[in-house]
Coordinates of C-alpha atoms and ligand atoms in Angstrom, one line a residue:
X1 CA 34.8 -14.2 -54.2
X2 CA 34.0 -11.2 -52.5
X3 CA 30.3 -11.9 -52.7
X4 CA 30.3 -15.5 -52.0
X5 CA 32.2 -14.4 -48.5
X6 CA 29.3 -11.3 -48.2
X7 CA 26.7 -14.3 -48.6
X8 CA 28.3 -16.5 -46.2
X9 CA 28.1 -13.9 -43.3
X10 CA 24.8 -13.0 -44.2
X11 CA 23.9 -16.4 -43.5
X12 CA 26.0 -16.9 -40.8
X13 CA 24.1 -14.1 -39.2
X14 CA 20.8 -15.4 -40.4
X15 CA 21.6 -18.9 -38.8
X16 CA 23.2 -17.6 -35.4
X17 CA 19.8 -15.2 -34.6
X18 CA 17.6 -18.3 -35.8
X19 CA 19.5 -20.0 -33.5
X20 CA 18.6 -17.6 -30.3
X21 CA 15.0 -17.3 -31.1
X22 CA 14.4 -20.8 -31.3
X23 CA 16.9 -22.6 -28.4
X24 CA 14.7 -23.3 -25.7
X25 CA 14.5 -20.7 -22.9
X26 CA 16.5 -21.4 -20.1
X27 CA 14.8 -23.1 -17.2
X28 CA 13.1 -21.5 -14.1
X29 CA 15.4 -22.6 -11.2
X30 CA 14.1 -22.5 -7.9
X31 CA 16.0 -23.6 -4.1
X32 CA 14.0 -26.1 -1.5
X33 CA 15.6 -25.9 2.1
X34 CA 15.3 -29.3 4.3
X35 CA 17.0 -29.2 7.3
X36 CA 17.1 -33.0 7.2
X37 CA 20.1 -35.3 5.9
X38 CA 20.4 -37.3 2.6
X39 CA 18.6 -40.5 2.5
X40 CA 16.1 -38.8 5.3
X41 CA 12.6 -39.5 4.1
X42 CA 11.6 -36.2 3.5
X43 CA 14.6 -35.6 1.6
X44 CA 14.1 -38.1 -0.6
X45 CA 10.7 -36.9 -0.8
X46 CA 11.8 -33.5 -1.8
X47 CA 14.0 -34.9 -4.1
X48 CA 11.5 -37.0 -6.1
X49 CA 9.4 -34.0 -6.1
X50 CA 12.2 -32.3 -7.6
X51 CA 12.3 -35.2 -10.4
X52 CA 9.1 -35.1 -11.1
X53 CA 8.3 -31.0 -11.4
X54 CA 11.2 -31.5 -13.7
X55 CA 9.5 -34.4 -16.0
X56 CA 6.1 -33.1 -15.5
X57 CA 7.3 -29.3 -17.0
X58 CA 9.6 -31.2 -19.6
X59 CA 12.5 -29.3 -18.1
X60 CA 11.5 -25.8 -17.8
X61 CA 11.1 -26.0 -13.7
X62 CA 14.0 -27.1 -12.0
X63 CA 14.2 -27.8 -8.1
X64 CA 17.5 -27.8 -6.4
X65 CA 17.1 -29.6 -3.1
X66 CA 19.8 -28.1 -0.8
X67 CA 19.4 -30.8 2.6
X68 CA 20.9 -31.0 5.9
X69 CA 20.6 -27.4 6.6
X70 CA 23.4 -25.8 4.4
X71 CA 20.5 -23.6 2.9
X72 CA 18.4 -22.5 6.0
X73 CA 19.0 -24.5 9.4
X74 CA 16.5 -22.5 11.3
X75 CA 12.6 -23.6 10.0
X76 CA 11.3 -20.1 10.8
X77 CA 14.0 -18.2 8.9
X78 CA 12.9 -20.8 6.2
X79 CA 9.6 -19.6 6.4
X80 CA 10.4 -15.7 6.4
X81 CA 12.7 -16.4 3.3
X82 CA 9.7 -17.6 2.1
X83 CA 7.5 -14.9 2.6
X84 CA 9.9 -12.6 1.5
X85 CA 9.7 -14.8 -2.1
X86 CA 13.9 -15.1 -1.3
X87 CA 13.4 -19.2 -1.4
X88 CA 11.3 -21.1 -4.0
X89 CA 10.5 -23.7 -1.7
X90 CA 10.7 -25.7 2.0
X91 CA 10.0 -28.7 3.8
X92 CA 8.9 -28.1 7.4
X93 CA 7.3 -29.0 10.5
X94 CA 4.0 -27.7 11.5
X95 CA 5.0 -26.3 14.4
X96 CA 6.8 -22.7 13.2
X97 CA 4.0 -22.5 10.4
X98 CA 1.5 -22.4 13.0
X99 CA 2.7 -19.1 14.2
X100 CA 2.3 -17.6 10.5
X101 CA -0.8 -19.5 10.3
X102 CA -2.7 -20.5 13.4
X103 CA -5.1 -22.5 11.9
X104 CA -2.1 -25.5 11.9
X105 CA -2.8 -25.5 15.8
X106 CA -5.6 -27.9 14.5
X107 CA -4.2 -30.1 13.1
X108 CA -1.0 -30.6 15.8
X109 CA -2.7 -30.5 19.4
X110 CA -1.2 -33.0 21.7
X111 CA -3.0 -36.7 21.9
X112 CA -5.3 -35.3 18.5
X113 CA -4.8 -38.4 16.5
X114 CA -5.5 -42.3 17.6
X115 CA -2.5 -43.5 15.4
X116 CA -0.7 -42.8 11.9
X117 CA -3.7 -44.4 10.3
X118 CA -6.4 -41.6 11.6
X119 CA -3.9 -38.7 10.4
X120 CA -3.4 -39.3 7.4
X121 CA -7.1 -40.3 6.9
X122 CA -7.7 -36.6 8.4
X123 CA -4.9 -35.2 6.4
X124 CA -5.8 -36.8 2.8
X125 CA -9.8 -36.1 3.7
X126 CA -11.6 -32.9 3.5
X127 CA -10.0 -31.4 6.4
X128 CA -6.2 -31.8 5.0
X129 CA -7.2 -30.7 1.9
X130 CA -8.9 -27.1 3.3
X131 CA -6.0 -26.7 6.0
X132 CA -3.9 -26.3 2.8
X133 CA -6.2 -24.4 1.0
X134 CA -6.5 -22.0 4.4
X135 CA -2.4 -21.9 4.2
X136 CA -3.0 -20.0 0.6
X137 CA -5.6 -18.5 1.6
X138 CA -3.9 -17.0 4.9
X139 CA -2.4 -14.1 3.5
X140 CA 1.4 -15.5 4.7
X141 CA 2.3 -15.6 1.1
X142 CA 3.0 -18.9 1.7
X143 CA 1.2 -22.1 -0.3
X144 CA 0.6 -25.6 1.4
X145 CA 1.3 -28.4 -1.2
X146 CA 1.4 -31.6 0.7
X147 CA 2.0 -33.5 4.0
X148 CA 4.6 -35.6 4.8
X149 CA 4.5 -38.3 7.7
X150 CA 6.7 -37.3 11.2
X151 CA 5.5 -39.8 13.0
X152 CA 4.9 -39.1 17.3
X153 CA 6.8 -37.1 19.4
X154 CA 8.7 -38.1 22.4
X155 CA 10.7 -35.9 25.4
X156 CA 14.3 -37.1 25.6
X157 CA 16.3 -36.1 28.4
X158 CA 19.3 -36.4 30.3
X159 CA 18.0 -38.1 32.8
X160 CA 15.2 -40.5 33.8
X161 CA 11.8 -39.3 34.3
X162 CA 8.4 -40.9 34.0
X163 CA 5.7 -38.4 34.7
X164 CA 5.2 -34.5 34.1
X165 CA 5.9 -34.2 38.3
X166 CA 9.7 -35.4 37.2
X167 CA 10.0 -32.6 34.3
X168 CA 9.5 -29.7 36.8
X169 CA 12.2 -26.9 35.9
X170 CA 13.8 -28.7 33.3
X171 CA 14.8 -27.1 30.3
X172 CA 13.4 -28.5 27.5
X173 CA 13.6 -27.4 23.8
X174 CA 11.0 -26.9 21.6
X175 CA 10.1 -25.7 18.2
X176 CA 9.5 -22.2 17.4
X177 CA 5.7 -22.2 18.1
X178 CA 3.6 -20.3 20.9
X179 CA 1.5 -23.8 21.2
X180 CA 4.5 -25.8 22.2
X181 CA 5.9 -23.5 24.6
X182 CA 2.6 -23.5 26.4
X183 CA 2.8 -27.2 26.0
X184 CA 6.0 -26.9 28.2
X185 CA 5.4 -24.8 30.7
X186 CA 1.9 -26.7 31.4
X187 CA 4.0 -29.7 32.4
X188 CA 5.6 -27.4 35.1
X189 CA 8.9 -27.2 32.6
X190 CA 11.2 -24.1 31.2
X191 CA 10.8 -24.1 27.4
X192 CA 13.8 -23.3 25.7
X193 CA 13.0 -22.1 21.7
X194 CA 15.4 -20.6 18.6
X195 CA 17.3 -23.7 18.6
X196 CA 17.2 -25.2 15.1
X197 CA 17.6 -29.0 14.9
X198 CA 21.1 -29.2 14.5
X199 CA 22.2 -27.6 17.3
X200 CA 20.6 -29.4 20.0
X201 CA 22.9 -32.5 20.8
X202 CA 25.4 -29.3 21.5
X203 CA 22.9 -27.4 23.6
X204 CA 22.2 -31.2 25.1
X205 CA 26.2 -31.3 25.8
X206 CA 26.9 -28.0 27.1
X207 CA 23.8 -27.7 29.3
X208 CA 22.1 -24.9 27.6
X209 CA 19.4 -27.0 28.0
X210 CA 18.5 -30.8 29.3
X211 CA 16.3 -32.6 26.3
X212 CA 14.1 -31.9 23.8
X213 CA 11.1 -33.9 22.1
X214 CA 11.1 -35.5 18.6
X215 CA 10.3 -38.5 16.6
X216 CA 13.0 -41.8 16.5
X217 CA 14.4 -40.6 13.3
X218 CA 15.3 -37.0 14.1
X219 CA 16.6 -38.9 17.6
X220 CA 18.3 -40.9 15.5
X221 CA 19.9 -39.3 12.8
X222 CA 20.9 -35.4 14.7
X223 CA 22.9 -37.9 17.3
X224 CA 20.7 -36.3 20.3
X225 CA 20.4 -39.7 21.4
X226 CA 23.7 -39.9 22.1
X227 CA 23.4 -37.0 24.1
X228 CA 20.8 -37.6 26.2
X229 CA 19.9 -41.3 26.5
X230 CA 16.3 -41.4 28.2
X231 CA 13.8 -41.3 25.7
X232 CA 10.4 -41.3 27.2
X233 CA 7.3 -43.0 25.5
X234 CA 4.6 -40.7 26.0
X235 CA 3.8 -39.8 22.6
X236 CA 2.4 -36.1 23.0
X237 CA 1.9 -35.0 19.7
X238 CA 1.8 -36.3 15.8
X239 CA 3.1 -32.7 13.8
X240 CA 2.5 -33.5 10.2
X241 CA 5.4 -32.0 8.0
X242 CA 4.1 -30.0 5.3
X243 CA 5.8 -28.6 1.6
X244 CA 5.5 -25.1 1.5
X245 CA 5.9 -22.9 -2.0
X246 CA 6.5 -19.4 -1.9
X247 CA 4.1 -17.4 -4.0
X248 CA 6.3 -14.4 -3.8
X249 CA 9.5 -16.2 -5.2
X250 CA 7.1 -18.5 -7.4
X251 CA 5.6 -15.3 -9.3
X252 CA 9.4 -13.9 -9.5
X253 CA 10.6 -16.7 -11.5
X254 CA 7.7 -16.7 -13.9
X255 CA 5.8 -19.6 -12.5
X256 CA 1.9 -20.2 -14.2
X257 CA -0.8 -20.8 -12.4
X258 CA -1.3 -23.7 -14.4
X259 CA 2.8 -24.4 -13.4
X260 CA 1.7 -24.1 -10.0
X261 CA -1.1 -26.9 -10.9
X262 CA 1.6 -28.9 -11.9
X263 CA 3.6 -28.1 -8.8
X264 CA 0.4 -29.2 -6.7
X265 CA -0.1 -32.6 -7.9
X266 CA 3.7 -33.2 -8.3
X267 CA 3.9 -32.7 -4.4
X268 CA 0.9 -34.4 -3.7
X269 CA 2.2 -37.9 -6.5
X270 CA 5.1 -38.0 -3.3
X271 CA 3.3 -38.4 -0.1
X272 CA 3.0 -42.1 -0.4
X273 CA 6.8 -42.7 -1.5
X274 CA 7.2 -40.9 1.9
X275 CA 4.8 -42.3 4.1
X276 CA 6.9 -45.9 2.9
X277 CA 10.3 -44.4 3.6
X278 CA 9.0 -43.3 6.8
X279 CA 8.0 -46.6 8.2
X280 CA 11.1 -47.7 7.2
X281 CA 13.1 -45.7 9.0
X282 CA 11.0 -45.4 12.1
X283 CA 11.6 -48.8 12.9
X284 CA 15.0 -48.7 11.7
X285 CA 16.1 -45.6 14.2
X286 CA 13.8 -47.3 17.0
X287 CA 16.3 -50.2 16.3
X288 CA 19.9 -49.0 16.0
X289 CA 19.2 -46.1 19.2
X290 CA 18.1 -49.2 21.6
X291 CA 20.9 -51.3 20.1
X292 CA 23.3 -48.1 21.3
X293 CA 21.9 -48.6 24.6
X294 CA 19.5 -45.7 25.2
X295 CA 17.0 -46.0 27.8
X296 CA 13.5 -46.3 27.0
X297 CA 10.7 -45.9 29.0
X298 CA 7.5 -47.4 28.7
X299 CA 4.8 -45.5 30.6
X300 CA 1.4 -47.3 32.0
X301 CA -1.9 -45.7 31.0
X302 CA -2.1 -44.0 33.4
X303 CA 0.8 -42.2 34.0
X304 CA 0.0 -41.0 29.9
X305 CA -3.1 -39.8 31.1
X306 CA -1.0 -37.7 33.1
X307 CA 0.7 -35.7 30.0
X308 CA -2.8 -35.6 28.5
X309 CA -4.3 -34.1 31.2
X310 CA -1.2 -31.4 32.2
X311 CA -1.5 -30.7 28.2
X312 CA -5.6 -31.0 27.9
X313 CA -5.9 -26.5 28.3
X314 CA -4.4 -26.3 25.1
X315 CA -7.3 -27.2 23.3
X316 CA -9.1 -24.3 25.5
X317 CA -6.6 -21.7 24.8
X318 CA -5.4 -22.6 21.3
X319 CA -8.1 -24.9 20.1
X320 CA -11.2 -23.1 20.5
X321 CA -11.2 -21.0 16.8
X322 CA -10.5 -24.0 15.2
X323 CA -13.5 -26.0 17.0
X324 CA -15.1 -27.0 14.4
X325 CA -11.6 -28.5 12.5
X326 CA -10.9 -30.6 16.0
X327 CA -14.7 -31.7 16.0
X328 CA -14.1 -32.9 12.4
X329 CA -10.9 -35.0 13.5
X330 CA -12.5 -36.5 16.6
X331 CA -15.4 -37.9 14.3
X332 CA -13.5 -39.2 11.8
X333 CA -11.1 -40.7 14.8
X334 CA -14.3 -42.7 15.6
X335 CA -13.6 -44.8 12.8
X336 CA -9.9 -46.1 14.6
Ligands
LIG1 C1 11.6 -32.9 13.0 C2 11.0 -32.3 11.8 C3 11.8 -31.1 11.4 C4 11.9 -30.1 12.6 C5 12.4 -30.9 13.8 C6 12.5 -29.9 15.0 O1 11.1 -33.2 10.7 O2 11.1 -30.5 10.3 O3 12.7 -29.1 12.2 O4 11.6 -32.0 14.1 O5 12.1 -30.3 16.1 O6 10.8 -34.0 13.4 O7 12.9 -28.8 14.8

């Protein structure tokens, strides 16, 4: 009796240690910050990206998409997370990369791109391809996966305005890059930075400051327009939005390079589900902030010509290094 109960732990044992060294390690888990809300394109960009790192590592990478904000509602805090390898991964604008990497000034001067249809041939060409290889390359600590669509970029303000003369001291939020302040204070304005997205329709209400600039969906879905109901049509810039992986946080967790190969073509399998989700929404946020009663205001050639010319000695002061990217964009624009 005695032995047979002796045998039976020492099987017991045997099993239970089996048991640990074959059970499947437990999955790398890693955080993506998106300041946008559910159903956003990007987020459900991010979130298919998610799905498919997941499928494509049969388990052992797992993406927690943490939207809206709750994670990180600052972009450049995003970033320094980022670089400090405390946050697996982000979804951002441009804009606050380009101060970590100034080679993005290339790709996000004002009135760079003849319409969606040139970016993205710039952005999935040879030039997209070795912006993000210059993002890995930068030192930052940061790596460029993919581009996501944004759409153009339009000042919204309190009140009506047509031409840079009718922007003069207002105070105008931007995004945390040196290129958009100058943008600003070109047209004569007061830039007003280190406001994240979700605090402007306050800033709007309590006169911190009197519009910003965005796209119709962030317009549309942060409730500026509600806030401040001229939206002016002058289109000054197309900022891609780019995935960024940290390489710190990446390495931390035990990530491959040939993971990270995975990772890379994962991100790169979503930009067309987002480029579809975009259009959607564009037009859907165009529809339901005119329905609400904003004011939009159509601008003649003209007085566009206007915001291109206050903006045109950007491409002098942040341009030139990059001469040869911008030269590359314009010839491929010839094609639109
Ligand atoms: C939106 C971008 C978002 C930026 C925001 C901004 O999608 O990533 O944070 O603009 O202006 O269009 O801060």
């Amino acid at each position: 009796m005695r032995k047979l109960l002796t045998l039976a732990l020492v099987l017991l044992i045997l099993l239970s240690l089996t048991g640990t060294m074959f059970a499947a390690p437990a999955p790398i888990k890693l955080r993506l910050s998106e300041v946008h809300i559910a159903g956003y394109p990007t987020t459900l960009a991010d979130q298919e990206f998610a799905r498919l790192v997941k499928e494509k590592t049969n388990g052992r990478i797992e993406i927690e998409v943490y939207y809206g904000g709750t994670l990180y509602g600052s972009e450049p805090e995003a970033i320094e997370a980022m670089i400090m390898g405390e946050l697996g991964f982000a979804r951002v604008s441009v804009s606050p990369v380009s101060d970590f990497v100034p080679e993005l000034n290339a790709v996000q001067m004002p009135y760079l791109y003849k319409s969606s249809e040139h970016m993205w041939a710039v952005l999935n060409g040879r030039v997209g391809q070795d912006m993000l290889n210059k993002v890995q390359a930068s030192g930052s600590g940061l790596i460029g996966l993919c581009w996501y669509d944004a759409g153009s970029r339009c000042f919204y303000l309190t009140k009506s305005a047509r031409t840079p003369k009718d922007l003069a001291g207002l105070k105008i939020r931007v995004q945390d890059s040196k290129l958009m302040v100058r943008m600003i204070e070109l047209l004569g304005a007061t830039p007003v930075t280190g406001i994240g997205p979700n605090d402007i329709y306050a800033s709007i209400m309590s006169g911190v400051i009197d519009g910003a600039e965005n796209n119709w969906p962030t317009y549309h879905t942060k409730g500026d327009y509600k806030a401040a109901k001229y939206y002016i049509l002058d289109h000054h810039t197309r900022v891609p939005e780019i995935l960024l992986a940290s390489e710190l946080a990446l390495k931390k967790a035990g990530v491959t390079a040939k993971d990270l190969e995975i990772i890379k073509e994962c991100a790169k399998a979503t930009q067309e589900f987002e480029i579809a989700e975009w259009k959607k929404m564009e037009k859907n946020s165009e529809a339901a902030v005119r329905a609400d009663g904003t004011i939009v205001i159509e601008l003649t050639p003209a007085e566009q010509q206007l915001y291109r010319d206050a903006m045109a000695p950007l491409y002098e002061e942040f341009g030139k290094p990059y001469q040869d990217v911008i030269d590359a964009i314009n010839s491929v624009g010839r094609l639109f």
